[in-house]
Coordinates of C-alpha atoms in Angstrom, one line a residue:
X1 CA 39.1 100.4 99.4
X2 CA 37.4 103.7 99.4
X3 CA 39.6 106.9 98.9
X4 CA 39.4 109.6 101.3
X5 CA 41.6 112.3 102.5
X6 CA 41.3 114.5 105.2
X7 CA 41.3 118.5 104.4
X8 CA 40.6 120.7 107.6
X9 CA 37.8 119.8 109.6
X10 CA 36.4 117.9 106.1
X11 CA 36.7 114.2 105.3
X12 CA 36.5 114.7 101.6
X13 CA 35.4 110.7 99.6
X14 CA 36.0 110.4 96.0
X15 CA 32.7 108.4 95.1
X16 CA 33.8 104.6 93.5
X17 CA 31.9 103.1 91.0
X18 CA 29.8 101.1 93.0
X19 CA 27.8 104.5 95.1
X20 CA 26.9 105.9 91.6
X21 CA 23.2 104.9 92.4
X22 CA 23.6 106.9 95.6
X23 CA 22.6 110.8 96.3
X24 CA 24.1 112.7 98.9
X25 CA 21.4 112.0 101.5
X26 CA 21.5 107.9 100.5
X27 CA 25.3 108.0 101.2
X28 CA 24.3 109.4 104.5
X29 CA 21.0 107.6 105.2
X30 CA 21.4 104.1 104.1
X31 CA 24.7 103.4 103.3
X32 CA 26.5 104.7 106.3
X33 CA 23.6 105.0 108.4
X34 CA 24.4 108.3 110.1
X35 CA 21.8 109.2 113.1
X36 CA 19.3 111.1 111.9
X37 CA 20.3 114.4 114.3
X38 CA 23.4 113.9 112.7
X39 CA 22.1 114.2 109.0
X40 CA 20.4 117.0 110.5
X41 CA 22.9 119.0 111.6
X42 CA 25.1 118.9 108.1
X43 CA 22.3 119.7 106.2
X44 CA 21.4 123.0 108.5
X45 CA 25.4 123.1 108.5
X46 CA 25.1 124.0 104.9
X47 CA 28.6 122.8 104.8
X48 CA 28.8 119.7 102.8
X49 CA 29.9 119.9 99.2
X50 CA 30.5 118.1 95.9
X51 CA 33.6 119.0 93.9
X52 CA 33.6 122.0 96.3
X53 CA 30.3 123.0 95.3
X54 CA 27.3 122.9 97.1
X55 CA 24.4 121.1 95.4
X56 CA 21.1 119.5 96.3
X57 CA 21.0 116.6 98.4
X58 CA 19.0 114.5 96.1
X59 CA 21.5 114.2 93.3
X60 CA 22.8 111.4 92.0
X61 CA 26.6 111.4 92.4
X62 CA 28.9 110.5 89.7
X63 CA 32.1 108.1 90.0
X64 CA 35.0 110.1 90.8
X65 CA 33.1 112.8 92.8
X66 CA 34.8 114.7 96.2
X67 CA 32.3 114.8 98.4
X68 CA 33.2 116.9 101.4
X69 CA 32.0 116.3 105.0
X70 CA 32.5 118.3 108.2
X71 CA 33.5 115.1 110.6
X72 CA 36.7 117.1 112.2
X73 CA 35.3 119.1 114.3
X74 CA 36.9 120.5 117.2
X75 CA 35.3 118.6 120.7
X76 CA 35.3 119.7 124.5
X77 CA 38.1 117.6 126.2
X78 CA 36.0 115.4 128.1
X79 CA 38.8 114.1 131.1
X80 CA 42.3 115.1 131.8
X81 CA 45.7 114.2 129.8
X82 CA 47.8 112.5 131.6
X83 CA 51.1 111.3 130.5
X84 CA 50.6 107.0 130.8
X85 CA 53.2 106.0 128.0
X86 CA 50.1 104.0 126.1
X87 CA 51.3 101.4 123.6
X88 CA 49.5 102.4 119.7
X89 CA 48.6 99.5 117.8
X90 CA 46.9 101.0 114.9
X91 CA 46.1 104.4 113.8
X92 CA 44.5 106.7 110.9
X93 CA 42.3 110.2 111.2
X94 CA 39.2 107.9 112.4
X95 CA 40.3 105.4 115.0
X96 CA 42.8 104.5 117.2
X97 CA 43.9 100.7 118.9
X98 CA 45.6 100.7 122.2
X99 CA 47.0 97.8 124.2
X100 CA 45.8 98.3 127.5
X101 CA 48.0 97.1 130.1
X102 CA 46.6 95.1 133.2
X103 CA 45.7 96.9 136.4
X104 CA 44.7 100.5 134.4
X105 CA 40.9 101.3 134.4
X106 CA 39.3 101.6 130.3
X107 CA 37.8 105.6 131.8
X108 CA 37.3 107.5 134.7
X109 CA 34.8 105.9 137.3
X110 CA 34.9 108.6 139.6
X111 CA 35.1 112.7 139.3
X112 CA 39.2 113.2 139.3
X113 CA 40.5 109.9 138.6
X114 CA 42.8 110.4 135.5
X115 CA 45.0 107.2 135.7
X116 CA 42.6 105.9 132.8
X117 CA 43.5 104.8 129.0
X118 CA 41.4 107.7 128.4
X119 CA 43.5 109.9 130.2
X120 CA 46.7 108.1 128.4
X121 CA 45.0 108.7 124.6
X122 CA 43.6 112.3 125.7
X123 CA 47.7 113.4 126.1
X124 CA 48.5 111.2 123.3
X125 CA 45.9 113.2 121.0
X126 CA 46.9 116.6 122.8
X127 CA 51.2 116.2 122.5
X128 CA 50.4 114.9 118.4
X129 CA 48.8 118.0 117.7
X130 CA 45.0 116.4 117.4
X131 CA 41.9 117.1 118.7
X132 CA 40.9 115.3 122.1
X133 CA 37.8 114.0 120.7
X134 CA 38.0 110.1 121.8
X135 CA 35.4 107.3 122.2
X136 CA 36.0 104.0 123.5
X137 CA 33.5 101.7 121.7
X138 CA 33.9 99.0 124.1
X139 CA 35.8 98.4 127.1
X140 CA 38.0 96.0 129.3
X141 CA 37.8 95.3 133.3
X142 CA 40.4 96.7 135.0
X143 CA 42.6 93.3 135.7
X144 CA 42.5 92.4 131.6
X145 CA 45.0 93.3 129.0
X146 CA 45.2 93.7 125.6
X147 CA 43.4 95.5 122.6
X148 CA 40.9 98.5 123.0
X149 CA 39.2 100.2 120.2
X150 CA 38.6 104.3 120.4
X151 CA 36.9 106.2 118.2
X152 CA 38.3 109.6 117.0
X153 CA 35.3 111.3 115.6
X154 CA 31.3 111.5 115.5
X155 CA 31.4 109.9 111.8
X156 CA 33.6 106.7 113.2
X157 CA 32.0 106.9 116.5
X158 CA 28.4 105.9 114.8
X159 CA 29.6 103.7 112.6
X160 CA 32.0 101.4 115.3
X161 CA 29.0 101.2 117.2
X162 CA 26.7 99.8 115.1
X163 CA 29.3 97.5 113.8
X164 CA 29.6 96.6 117.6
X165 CA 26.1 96.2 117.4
X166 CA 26.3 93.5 114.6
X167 CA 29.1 91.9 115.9
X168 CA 30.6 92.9 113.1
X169 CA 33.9 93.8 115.3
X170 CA 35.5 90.9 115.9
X171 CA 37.5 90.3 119.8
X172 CA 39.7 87.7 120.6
X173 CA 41.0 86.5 123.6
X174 CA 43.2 84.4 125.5
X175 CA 42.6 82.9 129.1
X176 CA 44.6 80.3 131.6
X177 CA 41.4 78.8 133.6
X178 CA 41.9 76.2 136.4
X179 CA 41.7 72.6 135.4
X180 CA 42.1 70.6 132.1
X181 CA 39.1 71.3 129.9
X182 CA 38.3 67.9 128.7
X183 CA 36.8 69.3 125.4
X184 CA 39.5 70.4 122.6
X185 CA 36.6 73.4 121.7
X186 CA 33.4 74.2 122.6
X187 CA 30.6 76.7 123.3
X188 CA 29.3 78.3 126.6
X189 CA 25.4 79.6 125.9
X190 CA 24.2 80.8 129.2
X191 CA 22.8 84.1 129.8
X192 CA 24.3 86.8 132.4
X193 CA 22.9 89.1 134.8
X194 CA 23.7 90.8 137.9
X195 CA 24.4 88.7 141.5
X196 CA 21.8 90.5 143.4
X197 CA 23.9 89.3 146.3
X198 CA 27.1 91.5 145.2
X199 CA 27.8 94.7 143.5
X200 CA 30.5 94.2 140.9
X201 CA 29.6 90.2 140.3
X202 CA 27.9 89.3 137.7
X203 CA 26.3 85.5 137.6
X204 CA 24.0 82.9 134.7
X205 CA 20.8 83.8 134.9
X206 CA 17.6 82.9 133.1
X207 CA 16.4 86.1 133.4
X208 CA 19.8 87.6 131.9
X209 CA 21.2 89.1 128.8
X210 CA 21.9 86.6 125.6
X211 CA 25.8 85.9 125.9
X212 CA 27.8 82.7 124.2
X213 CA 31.3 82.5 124.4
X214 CA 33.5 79.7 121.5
X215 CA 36.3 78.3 123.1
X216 CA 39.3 76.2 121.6
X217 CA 42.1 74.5 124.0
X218 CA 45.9 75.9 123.1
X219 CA 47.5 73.7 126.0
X220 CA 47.3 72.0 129.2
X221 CA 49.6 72.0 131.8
X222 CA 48.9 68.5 133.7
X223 CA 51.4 69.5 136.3
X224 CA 50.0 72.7 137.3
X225 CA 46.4 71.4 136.5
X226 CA 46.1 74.6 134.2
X227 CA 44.4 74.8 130.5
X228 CA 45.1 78.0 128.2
X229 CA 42.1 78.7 126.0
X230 CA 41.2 81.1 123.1
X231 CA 37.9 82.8 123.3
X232 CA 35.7 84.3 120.6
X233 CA 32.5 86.5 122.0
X234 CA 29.2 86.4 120.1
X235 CA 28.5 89.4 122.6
X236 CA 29.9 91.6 124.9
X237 CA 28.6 91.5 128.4
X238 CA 30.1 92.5 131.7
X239 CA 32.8 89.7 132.6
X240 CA 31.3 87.2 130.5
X241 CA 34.6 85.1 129.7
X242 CA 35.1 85.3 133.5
X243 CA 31.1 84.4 134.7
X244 CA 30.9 81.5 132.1
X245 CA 33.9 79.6 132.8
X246 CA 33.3 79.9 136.0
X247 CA 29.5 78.5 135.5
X248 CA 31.0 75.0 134.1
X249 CA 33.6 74.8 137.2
X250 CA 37.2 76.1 135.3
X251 CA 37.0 79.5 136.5
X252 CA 40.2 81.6 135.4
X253 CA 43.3 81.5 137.0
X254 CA 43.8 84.5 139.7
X255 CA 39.9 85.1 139.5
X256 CA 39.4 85.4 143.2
X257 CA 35.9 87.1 142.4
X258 CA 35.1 84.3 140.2
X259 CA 36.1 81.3 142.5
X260 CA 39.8 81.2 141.1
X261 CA 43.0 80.9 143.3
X262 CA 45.4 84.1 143.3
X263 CA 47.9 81.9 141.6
X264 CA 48.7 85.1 139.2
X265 CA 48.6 88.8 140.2
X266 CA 45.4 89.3 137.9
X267 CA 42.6 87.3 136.4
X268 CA 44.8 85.4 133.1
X269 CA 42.6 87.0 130.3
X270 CA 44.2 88.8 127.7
X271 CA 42.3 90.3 124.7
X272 CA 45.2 89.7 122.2
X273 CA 43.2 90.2 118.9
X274 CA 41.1 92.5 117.5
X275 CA 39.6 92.8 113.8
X276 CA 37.2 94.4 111.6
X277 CA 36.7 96.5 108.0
X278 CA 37.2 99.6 108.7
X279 CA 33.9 101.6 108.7
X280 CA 35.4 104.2 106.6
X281 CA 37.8 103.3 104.1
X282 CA 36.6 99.7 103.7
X283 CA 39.9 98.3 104.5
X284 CA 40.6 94.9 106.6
X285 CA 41.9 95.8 110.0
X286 CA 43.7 93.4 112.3
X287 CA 45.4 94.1 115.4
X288 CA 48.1 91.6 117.6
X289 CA 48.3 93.2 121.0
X290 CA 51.6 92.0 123.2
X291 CA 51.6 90.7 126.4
X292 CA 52.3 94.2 128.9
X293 CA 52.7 92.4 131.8
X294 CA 55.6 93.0 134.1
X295 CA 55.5 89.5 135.8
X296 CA 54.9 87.4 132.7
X297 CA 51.4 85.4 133.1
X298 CA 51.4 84.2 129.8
X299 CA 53.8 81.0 128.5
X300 CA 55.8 82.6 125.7
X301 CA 54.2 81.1 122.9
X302 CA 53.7 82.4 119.2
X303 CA 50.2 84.3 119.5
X304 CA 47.4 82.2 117.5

């Protein structure tokens, strides 16, 4: 675990044994692997410090060392608070977890809309008394539930999404698709792209984007011809849990786009499980999001 505290507008690190090798810049540079233009823009800051002094870059820092960063700053409130009642499933001075409940857009899609789980964490942020700045580093479709991860500053907001980037973020998910999956697990490699033939669809595609989903059967329900699976993502695209199952003829139950009967009031998918190390502190993070839904989808069974 690595010690930090926040002071102000600094995050202030007290250097571990193991960065004792690093200067200021290499903490930057190669071990969090800040953008460049944001390197650039503390140095010219002139605000970083060691031990509340301000010292060369290129020194070698010494085990127990405060190094102070300005990652707190104060943001432009990018969309409207409004007052959703969002459920918090984790929380520190860097990030933020909320369940998402079905039917409630990730952000704004249109100038004015503010019905959004951005709009719900931008008054959650305002009526705690912290600054509006919020990311989402990935995102749900409307009709799914469950765990969303937001970003509360620049510093966590580069370092989620390269962790993103190397699946290094790790989203689980539940699903009730339409027939009994033969299989007890398995693994859908197909690539995605867009259905030229509609504008929200997505379809496999040889010309698409890499996407492989791991699957693993919960339960079948031989009377209602239903199977409930758990999905693991090796990457992220556009209704890929939806599009693949679909692709081997078990599309999800109440997927209408996706060829599924409106058996449910939404597509069953529910992203009930999120986990990572935190980019920050180094701690393990995992997150059990709750079902949400008004009209229970779900069989009430101990979450996996």
């Amino acid at each position: 675990m690595i010690e930090s505290v926040k002071q102000g507008k600094f995050l202030v690190v007290t250097i571990p044994d193991d960065w004792k090798h690093y200067t200021i810049e290499g903490i930057f540079k190669d071990y969090w692997k800040v953008p460049k233009k944001m390197i650039h823009e503390w140095r010219m800051g002139k605000a970083v410090t060691v031990n509340d002094q301000k010292i060369p870059w290129t020194s070698l820092l010494k085990p127990g060392d405060r190094l102070a960063v300005p990652v707190f700053e104060d943001t432009d409130d990018l969309v409207a608070a409004t007052d959703l009642q969002i459920s918090i499933l984790y929380e520190d001075e860097h990030l933020l977890i909320v369940n998402k409940p079905p039917g409630m857009d990730t952000h704004p899609n249109s100038a004015g809309q503010a019905d959004t789980l951005m709009n719900g964490v931008a008054h959650y942020l305002l009526s705690t008394e912290q600054p509006t700045m919020a990311k989402h580093i990935h995102r749900l479709d409307k009709d799914t539930s469950g765990a969303v991860l937001f970003a509360k500053n620049r510093l966590s907001g580069v370092m989620l999404d390269k962790m993103l980037e190397e699946r290094k973020i790790h989203r689980t998910y539940l699903a009730i698709v339409h027939g009994l999956l033969s299989k007890a697990k398995g693994t859908i490699n197909e690539k995605i792209g867009r259905d030229r033939h509609h504008p929200t669809r997505r379809r496999v595609s040889p010309t698409g984007q890499t996407a492989i989903t791991h699957f693993r059967v919960l339960e079948r329900d031989p009377k209602k011809k239903l199977t409930i699976v758990k999905c693991s993502l090796e990457s992220g695209r556009t209704h890929q849990i939806r599009v693949h199952f679909s692709h081997i003829g078990h599309p999800l139950a109440g997927d209408v786009l996706y060829g599924g009967k409106a058996v449910f009031p939404r597509q069953a998918l529910h992203a009930y499980k999120i986990s990572f190390i935190h980019p920050v502190t180094e701690e393990p993070i995992e997150c059990i999001a709750p079902f949400l839904d008004s009209v229970p989808i779900f069989p009430d069974f101990p979450l996996p």
